[in-house]
Amino acid sequence: MNYSFLAILFFQLSVILIILLCFINNRKSRLLLLNIMPVMLITVSAMLKFLHPAAYVTSVMIYAGMIIFPFTFALLALDYYPVENKKFIIKTAIISAPVILLFFIIPERRYPLICLLHMAIYTHLLVSLKGKLFIKLHLTFIMIVPLLYLFFHYLFIKNDALLIYSILIVYIITFFMVVFEYSREFSIFQGRMSNLITTNNKLNQSITRLKQNNDLLKKIINRKDIELLQVARHASLAEVTTGIAHELAQPLTGIKCISQNIIDDINLDELDTMQAVADLAKISSLVDRSSSIIDHIRTFSRKRGFSFQKIDLNLCVMNAIDLINNQVKSSDTEIVFNLDDSIPLIAGDNLSLEQLFINLILNSRDAIMQKTESSADYQGCINIRTTAADSSVILTIQDNGCGIPQDILSRIWTPFFTTKQKGKGTGIGLSLSHRIIKEHGAEVDIKTSGQGTTFRLLFNLGREHEGIKLN
């Protein structure tokens, strides 16, 4: 054997060893690392034999490496195919045992026996793979060429040095073929990643467009919600027009009477200055009252969404009653207040809550009127109560009307659902009321029977809304 050639092989194997150690976490790298051990054992031993030809240990190391190599090589090749390793190893051990036994019994025939061992293991490997063999042609080439060379060497050449060289060269070829396989797979992986990145970019563009469309839809929904709120408020105003007219008629009648008295006094030359000042003060007060009613109606009918701030729930209740008081009284229904003045402020939208209370109170009035149809002397009553709990404010609206049938109780919040006669109900009042309740983060509990209905609204004090915190 040539020492320089062995030195070149050793250098190449050392570089390969360092590369494999850098990728030790990879399974293929670990198998190649396992396969390089007997190769390094053979190379180092062969180099030492040039320095100490008679050294017994170098011969042992060479033999050990040459015996181990086909086993590690077979494990490396099997990793590319769907074959059960455990069965293969057991069968290989059974096939190899007689050859290894002869290796120790007949020392003078060791190199031919090693050659025979390699051929047996490679042949068993090829037989085990059967139809799977030609799936990966480059691996098939790696396995068949050493087998043919060993067979030719066993029959004709019988040169120990060439056998060692063949093992070393087979490993180096194997390493570069595996590297080629990985580079090809990496190239395929890069192509797939490129396609994936392109697809991902298209997906991101689609997501961006969907987000933009979603934002646009949210704006449209919010605008429609405001319009629906506006429609509901106008419907409520139409419902209470008679009551509002009565509210305005009272101060206007007073203004007319006082003004007529002043005119009569002037015509009769009986004007009392002090009395005139007092009468004008009354007129001013009545004008303020009329302006207050008009401003309330104008504010209530204003087109806007929800605007949360700290509000007094009792004041919202009374403002709602101002708009519908005469309407309720005209149905011979009494309103009883039990408002707790000590309740804390809540975070809410005053106009929306007024709308909510108007809807609930008018529904109570309608339920009472329906019951009075069967009992003319029946006295309707709506009880409105506010109380403070540990971390909430509770509003209760209770009536003694006909109640809500159990079969439709779950549907009362459904948009455009109504049990009223055609032309008397739009079906959006309670639906909008439910939306207002949800916007305020409130909880609603309904108890109903043939004796009446109770709506219990619970407003959480610890709830934050648009920077408003109440606790």
Short mmCIF file of N, CA and C in Angstrom, two decimals, residues 65 128 198 233 305 318 341 347 353 357 364 389 437 449:
data_model
loop_
_atom_site.label_atom_id
_atom_site.label_comp_id
_atom_site.label_asym_id
_atom_site.label_seq_id
_atom_site.Cartn_x
_atom_site.Cartn_y
_atom_site.Cartn_z
N GLY A 65 -12.08 -3.00 11.73
CA GLY A 65 -12.73 -2.03 10.86
C GLY A 65 -13.35 -2.67 9.63
N SER A 128 -33.07 -8.16 0.48
CA SER A 128 -34.06 -7.59 1.41
C SER A 128 -34.83 -6.45 0.76
N THR A 198 -44.72 32.43 -2.18
CA THR A 198 -45.59 33.10 -3.16
C THR A 198 -47.06 32.95 -2.78
N ARG A 233 -86.40 55.66 17.28
CA ARG A 233 -86.72 56.87 18.05
C ARG A 233 -87.89 57.62 17.41
N GLY A 305 -74.96 57.73 17.11
CA GLY A 305 -74.78 56.40 17.69
C GLY A 305 -74.71 56.47 19.20
N MET A 318 -86.64 59.39 34.51
CA MET A 318 -87.57 60.53 34.58
C MET A 318 -87.68 61.24 33.23
N ASP A 341 -82.27 57.39 45.56
CA ASP A 341 -81.45 58.56 45.24
C ASP A 341 -79.96 58.34 45.49
N ALA A 347 -71.81 54.02 33.63
CA ALA A 347 -71.31 54.38 32.30
C ALA A 347 -72.38 54.01 31.28
N LEU A 353 -80.55 54.83 26.61
CA LEU A 353 -81.24 54.28 27.78
C LEU A 353 -82.67 54.83 27.86
N PHE A 357 -85.96 52.51 28.02
CA PHE A 357 -87.01 52.60 29.04
C PHE A 357 -88.37 52.90 28.41
N SER A 364 -95.21 47.52 28.51
CA SER A 364 -95.99 47.23 29.73
C SER A 364 -97.38 47.84 29.62
N ALA A 389 -76.64 47.47 44.28
CA ALA A 389 -76.08 46.23 44.83
C ALA A 389 -74.59 46.46 45.09
N ILE A 437 -79.05 47.03 25.55
CA ILE A 437 -78.64 46.30 26.76
C ILE A 437 -77.25 45.70 26.57
N SER A 449 -95.80 35.92 33.87
CA SER A 449 -96.91 34.99 34.14
C SER A 449 -98.19 35.68 33.67
#
